């Protein structure tokens, strides 16, 4: 069974990006994939900010990426680009962490003005990590995503 790692790069506890990802996860599961969600915001902040490559939770996240056949990478658009939280994790992964994998980049944003943030910002970063294929990005306006107070 193909394994998909579904990564959210939003720091928000009531994240629309995470809500969108979990909806996608359900669809992928129904289609026969094993989906593993990873919210970067649950990783230890100090390890992320101090580049603690050896922290057990960073090592585990790195292993989850290594084991995945496909990776969905979701980010909110912040200041016309992907989130700093996402970059903090990507910077801790090996240079070719996405080698041989298919990657779906996904973004949520408040305005279509920054709909290209995936292509001018995120895609080059992902491409540098050696994926076999990066699918066309998927951008969703925040007003089209409903999130409850518990984030679900
Ligand atoms: C600090 C901050 C900066 C933002 N900057 C942008 C932006 O430059 N362009 C845009 O379209 N939306 C921007 N937004 C709106 C978010 O991208 C949008 O609400 C997104 O769905 C939030 O996702 P989240 O709930 O997962 O954090 C910004 C929101 C925040 C909090």
PDB file of C-alpha atoms and ligand atoms in Angstrom:
ATOM      1  CA  UNK A   1       0.000   0.000   0.000  1.00  0.00           C
ATOM      2  CA  UNK A   2       1.522   3.370  -1.017  1.00  0.00           C
ATOM      3  CA  UNK A   3       2.322   5.620   1.925  1.00  0.00           C
ATOM      4  CA  UNK A   4       1.583   9.338   1.787  1.00  0.00           C
ATOM      5  CA  UNK A   5       3.016  11.768   4.311  1.00  0.00           C
ATOM      6  CA  UNK A   6       0.699  14.755   4.666  1.00  0.00           C
ATOM      7  CA  UNK A   7       2.617  17.710   6.099  1.00  0.00           C
ATOM      8  CA  UNK A   8       1.064  20.899   7.399  1.00  0.00           C
ATOM      9  CA  UNK A   9       3.315  23.936   7.681  1.00  0.00           C
ATOM     10  CA  UNK A  10       0.800  26.129   9.499  1.00  0.00           C
ATOM     11  CA  UNK A  11       1.541  27.350  13.032  1.00  0.00           C
ATOM     12  CA  UNK A  12      -2.168  28.006  13.694  1.00  0.00           C
ATOM     13  CA  UNK A  13      -4.083  25.811  16.201  1.00  0.00           C
ATOM     14  CA  UNK A  14      -7.223  26.353  14.102  1.00  0.00           C
ATOM     15  CA  UNK A  15      -5.450  26.018  10.794  1.00  0.00           C
ATOM     16  CA  UNK A  16      -7.386  26.106   7.564  1.00  0.00           C
ATOM     17  CA  UNK A  17      -4.431  24.520   5.823  1.00  0.00           C
ATOM     18  CA  UNK A  18      -4.468  21.573   8.225  1.00  0.00           C
ATOM     19  CA  UNK A  19      -8.264  21.304   7.820  1.00  0.00           C
ATOM     20  CA  UNK A  20      -7.853  21.111   4.057  1.00  0.00           C
ATOM     21  CA  UNK A  21      -5.096  18.524   4.377  1.00  0.00           C
ATOM     22  CA  UNK A  22      -7.147  16.313   6.672  1.00  0.00           C
ATOM     23  CA  UNK A  23      -9.998  16.388   4.160  1.00  0.00           C
ATOM     24  CA  UNK A  24      -7.587  15.368   1.414  1.00  0.00           C
ATOM     25  CA  UNK A  25      -6.151  12.674   3.697  1.00  0.00           C
ATOM     26  CA  UNK A  26      -9.605  11.089   3.984  1.00  0.00           C
ATOM     27  CA  UNK A  27      -9.965  10.966   0.220  1.00  0.00           C
ATOM     28  CA  UNK A  28      -6.509   9.433  -0.218  1.00  0.00           C
ATOM     29  CA  UNK A  29      -7.286   6.836   2.441  1.00  0.00           C
ATOM     30  CA  UNK A  30     -10.510   5.848   0.673  1.00  0.00           C
ATOM     31  CA  UNK A  31      -8.443   5.409  -2.509  1.00  0.00           C
ATOM     32  CA  UNK A  32      -6.243   2.846  -0.768  1.00  0.00           C
ATOM     33  CA  UNK A  33      -3.281   4.881   0.459  1.00  0.00           C
ATOM     34  CA  UNK A  34      -1.837   4.775   3.933  1.00  0.00           C
ATOM     35  CA  UNK A  35      -1.811   8.424   5.002  1.00  0.00           C
ATOM     36  CA  UNK A  36       0.331   9.718   7.845  1.00  0.00           C
ATOM     37  CA  UNK A  37      -0.409  13.300   8.989  1.00  0.00           C
ATOM     38  CA  UNK A  38       2.436  15.464  10.250  1.00  0.00           C
ATOM     39  CA  UNK A  39       1.705  18.906  11.700  1.00  0.00           C
ATOM     40  CA  UNK A  40       5.040  20.679  11.981  1.00  0.00           C
ATOM     41  CA  UNK A  41       3.606  22.866  14.747  1.00  0.00           C
ATOM     42  CA  UNK A  42       3.571  19.801  17.022  1.00  0.00           C
ATOM     43  CA  UNK A  43       7.347  19.360  16.708  1.00  0.00           C
ATOM     44  CA  UNK A  44       9.499  20.946  19.422  1.00  0.00           C
ATOM     45  CA  UNK A  45      10.029  24.612  18.561  1.00  0.00           C
ATOM     46  CA  UNK A  46      13.474  24.733  20.093  1.00  0.00           C
ATOM     47  CA  UNK A  47      14.659  21.820  17.965  1.00  0.00           C
ATOM     48  CA  UNK A  48      13.289  23.498  14.834  1.00  0.00           C
ATOM     49  CA  UNK A  49      14.766  26.915  15.614  1.00  0.00           C
ATOM     50  CA  UNK A  50      18.127  25.660  16.879  1.00  0.00           C
ATOM     51  CA  UNK A  51      18.681  23.212  14.012  1.00  0.00           C
ATOM     52  CA  UNK A  52      18.761  20.251  16.386  1.00  0.00           C
ATOM     53  CA  UNK A  53      19.090  17.547  13.712  1.00  0.00           C
ATOM     54  CA  UNK A  54      19.513  14.845  16.364  1.00  0.00           C
ATOM     55  CA  UNK A  55      16.368  15.576  18.368  1.00  0.00           C
ATOM     56  CA  UNK A  56      14.286  12.356  18.453  1.00  0.00           C
ATOM     57  CA  UNK A  57      11.204  14.073  17.019  1.00  0.00           C
ATOM     58  CA  UNK A  58      13.196  15.632  14.187  1.00  0.00           C
ATOM     59  CA  UNK A  59      14.796  12.259  13.484  1.00  0.00           C
ATOM     60  CA  UNK A  60      11.321  10.682  13.443  1.00  0.00           C
ATOM     61  CA  UNK A  61      10.003  13.333  11.046  1.00  0.00           C
ATOM     62  CA  UNK A  62      13.008  12.759   8.784  1.00  0.00           C
ATOM     63  CA  UNK A  63      12.313   9.012   8.814  1.00  0.00           C
ATOM     64  CA  UNK A  64       8.644   9.575   7.963  1.00  0.00           C
ATOM     65  CA  UNK A  65       9.705  11.590   4.916  1.00  0.00           C
ATOM     66  CA  UNK A  66      12.230   8.908   3.924  1.00  0.00           C
ATOM     67  CA  UNK A  67       9.644   6.116   4.157  1.00  0.00           C
ATOM     68  CA  UNK A  68       6.874   7.925   2.246  1.00  0.00           C
ATOM     69  CA  UNK A  69       6.158   7.178  -1.399  1.00  0.00           C
ATOM     70  CA  UNK A  70       4.407  10.504  -1.800  1.00  0.00           C
ATOM     71  CA  UNK A  71       4.381  13.734   0.169  1.00  0.00           C
ATOM     72  CA  UNK A  72       1.630  16.332   0.359  1.00  0.00           C
ATOM     73  CA  UNK A  73       3.061  19.634   1.538  1.00  0.00           C
ATOM     74  CA  UNK A  74       0.539  22.222   2.697  1.00  0.00           C
ATOM     75  CA  UNK A  75       1.305  25.762   3.722  1.00  0.00           C
ATOM     76  CA  UNK A  76      -0.580  28.965   4.373  1.00  0.00           C
ATOM     77  CA  UNK A  77       0.577  31.922   2.295  1.00  0.00           C
ATOM     78  CA  UNK A  78       2.243  34.298   4.724  1.00  0.00           C
ATOM     79  CA  UNK A  79       3.748  37.543   3.434  1.00  0.00           C
ATOM     80  CA  UNK A  80       3.421  36.354  -0.172  1.00  0.00           C
ATOM     81  CA  UNK A  81       5.362  33.138   0.415  1.00  0.00           C
ATOM     82  CA  UNK A  82       5.198  29.788   2.200  1.00  0.00           C
ATOM     83  CA  UNK A  83       5.373  29.705   5.995  1.00  0.00           C
ATOM     84  CA  UNK A  84       8.569  30.057   7.980  1.00  0.00           C
ATOM     85  CA  UNK A  85       7.537  27.011   9.988  1.00  0.00           C
ATOM     86  CA  UNK A  86       7.575  24.866   6.864  1.00  0.00           C
ATOM     87  CA  UNK A  87      10.997  26.195   5.903  1.00  0.00           C
ATOM     88  CA  UNK A  88      12.323  25.437   9.385  1.00  0.00           C
ATOM     89  CA  UNK A  89      11.548  21.737   8.878  1.00  0.00           C
ATOM     90  CA  UNK A  90      12.664  21.586   5.245  1.00  0.00           C
ATOM     91  CA  UNK A  91      16.023  23.035   6.293  1.00  0.00           C
ATOM     92  CA  UNK A  92      16.512  20.165   8.748  1.00  0.00           C
ATOM     93  CA  UNK A  93      15.883  17.454   6.152  1.00  0.00           C
ATOM     94  CA  UNK A  94      18.690  15.893   4.089  1.00  0.00           C
ATOM     95  CA  UNK A  95      19.465  17.674   0.812  1.00  0.00           C
ATOM     96  CA  UNK A  96      17.756  15.006  -1.310  1.00  0.00           C
ATOM     97  CA  UNK A  97      15.056  14.028   1.171  1.00  0.00           C
ATOM     98  CA  UNK A  98      12.407  13.956  -1.584  1.00  0.00           C
ATOM     99  CA  UNK A  99      14.411  11.769  -3.972  1.00  0.00           C
ATOM    100  CA  UNK A 100      12.182   9.434  -5.990  1.00  0.00           C
ATOM    101  CA  UNK A 101       8.977  10.764  -4.449  1.00  0.00           C
ATOM    102  CA  UNK A 102       5.915  12.408  -5.900  1.00  0.00           C
ATOM    103  CA  UNK A 103       5.077  15.695  -4.209  1.00  0.00           C
ATOM    104  CA  UNK A 104       1.799  17.620  -4.173  1.00  0.00           C
ATOM    105  CA  UNK A 105       2.252  21.247  -3.059  1.00  0.00           C
ATOM    106  CA  UNK A 106      -0.831  22.865  -1.594  1.00  0.00           C
ATOM    107  CA  UNK A 107      -1.423  26.376  -0.259  1.00  0.00           C
ATOM    108  CA  UNK A 108      -4.224  28.330   1.348  1.00  0.00           C
ATOM    109  CA  UNK A 109      -4.353  32.097   1.146  1.00  0.00           C
ATOM    110  CA  UNK A 110      -6.523  35.093   1.793  1.00  0.00           C
ATOM    111  CA  UNK A 111      -6.284  36.488  -1.715  1.00  0.00           C
ATOM    112  CA  UNK A 112      -5.710  35.255  -5.231  1.00  0.00           C
ATOM    113  CA  UNK A 113      -3.056  37.984  -5.500  1.00  0.00           C
ATOM    114  CA  UNK A 114      -0.578  35.437  -4.170  1.00  0.00           C
ATOM    115  CA  UNK A 115      -1.835  32.360  -5.969  1.00  0.00           C
ATOM    116  CA  UNK A 116       1.607  31.972  -7.576  1.00  0.00           C
ATOM    117  CA  UNK A 117       3.394  31.670  -4.226  1.00  0.00           C
ATOM    118  CA  UNK A 118       3.505  27.912  -4.761  1.00  0.00           C
ATOM    119  CA  UNK A 119       5.251  28.256  -8.102  1.00  0.00           C
ATOM    120  CA  UNK A 120       7.684  31.107  -7.444  1.00  0.00           C
ATOM    121  CA  UNK A 121       8.354  30.290  -3.786  1.00  0.00           C
ATOM    122  CA  UNK A 122       7.754  26.698  -2.778  1.00  0.00           C
ATOM    123  CA  UNK A 123       8.314  24.768  -6.010  1.00  0.00           C
ATOM    124  CA  UNK A 124      12.010  25.724  -6.420  1.00  0.00           C
ATOM    125  CA  UNK A 125      12.726  24.674  -2.834  1.00  0.00           C
ATOM    126  CA  UNK A 126      11.013  21.325  -3.336  1.00  0.00           C
ATOM    127  CA  UNK A 127      12.755  20.803  -6.694  1.00  0.00           C
ATOM    128  CA  UNK A 128      16.139  21.268  -5.007  1.00  0.00           C
ATOM    129  CA  UNK A 129      15.355  18.250  -2.822  1.00  0.00           C
ATOM    130  CA  UNK A 130      15.289  15.819  -5.754  1.00  0.00           C
ATOM    131  CA  UNK A 131      11.673  14.622  -6.126  1.00  0.00           C
ATOM    132  CA  UNK A 132      10.745  12.386  -9.051  1.00  0.00           C
ATOM    133  CA  UNK A 133       7.715  14.546  -9.768  1.00  0.00           C
ATOM    134  CA  UNK A 134       6.061  17.675  -8.425  1.00  0.00           C
ATOM    135  CA  UNK A 135       2.414  17.822  -9.424  1.00  0.00           C
ATOM    136  CA  UNK A 136       0.721  21.118 -10.299  1.00  0.00           C
ATOM    137  CA  UNK A 137       0.088  23.077  -7.120  1.00  0.00           C
ATOM    138  CA  UNK A 138      -3.313  23.453  -5.541  1.00  0.00           C
ATOM    139  CA  UNK A 139      -4.318  26.841  -4.073  1.00  0.00           C
ATOM    140  CA  UNK A 140      -7.481  27.275  -1.991  1.00  0.00           C
ATOM    141  CA  UNK A 141      -8.902  30.550  -0.674  1.00  0.00           C
ATOM    142  CA  UNK A 142      -9.281  30.585   3.113  1.00  0.00           C
ATOM    143  CA  UNK A 143     -12.908  31.748   2.880  1.00  0.00           C
ATOM    144  CA  UNK A 144     -13.746  28.412   1.250  1.00  0.00           C
ATOM    145  CA  UNK A 145     -12.527  26.378   4.233  1.00  0.00           C
ATOM    146  CA  UNK A 146     -14.530  26.063   7.453  1.00  0.00           C
ATOM    147  CA  UNK A 147     -12.723  25.324  10.705  1.00  0.00           C
ATOM    148  CA  UNK A 148     -14.308  24.701  14.126  1.00  0.00           C
ATOM    149  CA  UNK A 149     -12.842  26.024  17.397  1.00  0.00           C
ATOM    150  CA  UNK A 150     -11.162  22.655  17.938  1.00  0.00           C
ATOM    151  CA  UNK A 151      -9.468  22.937  14.544  1.00  0.00           C
ATOM    152  CA  UNK A 152     -11.617  20.188  13.003  1.00  0.00           C
TER     153      UNK A 152
HETATM  154  C1  LIG B   1       0.829  36.550   9.216  1.00  0.00           C
HETATM  155  C2  LIG B   1      -0.087  36.307   8.045  1.00  0.00           C
HETATM  156  C3  LIG B   1       0.297  36.706   6.792  1.00  0.00           C
HETATM  157  C4  LIG B   1      -0.535  36.477   5.697  1.00  0.00           C
HETATM  158  N1  LIG B   1      -0.126  36.875   4.463  1.00  0.00           N
HETATM  159  C5  LIG B   1      -0.888  36.599   3.388  1.00  0.00           C
HETATM  160  C6  LIG B   1      -0.445  36.963   2.080  1.00  0.00           C
HETATM  161  O1  LIG B   1       0.610  37.560   1.888  1.00  0.00           O
HETATM  162  N2  LIG B   1      -1.240  36.634   1.026  1.00  0.00           N
HETATM  163  C7  LIG B   1      -2.434  35.979   1.190  1.00  0.00           C
HETATM  164  O2  LIG B   1      -3.103  35.694   0.195  1.00  0.00           O
HETATM  165  N3  LIG B   1      -2.889  35.638   2.420  1.00  0.00           N
HETATM  166  C8  LIG B   1      -2.136  35.929   3.520  1.00  0.00           C
HETATM  167  N4  LIG B   1      -2.578  35.570   4.770  1.00  0.00           N
HETATM  168  C9  LIG B   1      -3.858  34.842   4.904  1.00  0.00           C
HETATM  169  C10 LIG B   1      -3.578  33.332   5.066  1.00  0.00           C
HETATM  170  O3  LIG B   1      -2.750  32.840   4.033  1.00  0.00           O
HETATM  171  C11 LIG B   1      -4.866  32.527   5.013  1.00  0.00           C
HETATM  172  O4  LIG B   1      -5.805  33.003   5.941  1.00  0.00           O
HETATM  173  C12 LIG B   1      -4.558  31.052   5.279  1.00  0.00           C
HETATM  174  O5  LIG B   1      -5.653  30.247   4.921  1.00  0.00           O
HETATM  175  C13 LIG B   1      -4.213  30.802   6.729  1.00  0.00           C
HETATM  176  O6  LIG B   1      -3.950  29.441   6.878  1.00  0.00           O
HETATM  177  P1  LIG B   1      -3.819  28.770   8.318  1.00  0.00           P
HETATM  178  O7  LIG B   1      -5.155  28.906   9.001  1.00  0.00           O
HETATM  179  O8  LIG B   1      -3.465  27.361   8.043  1.00  0.00           O
HETATM  180  O9  LIG B   1      -2.727  29.496   9.042  1.00  0.00           O
HETATM  181  C14 LIG B   1      -1.789  35.835   5.873  1.00  0.00           C
HETATM  182  C15 LIG B   1      -2.180  35.444   7.168  1.00  0.00           C
HETATM  183  C16 LIG B   1      -1.343  35.685   8.240  1.00  0.00           C
HETATM  184  C17 LIG B   1      -1.780  35.256   9.622  1.00  0.00           C
END
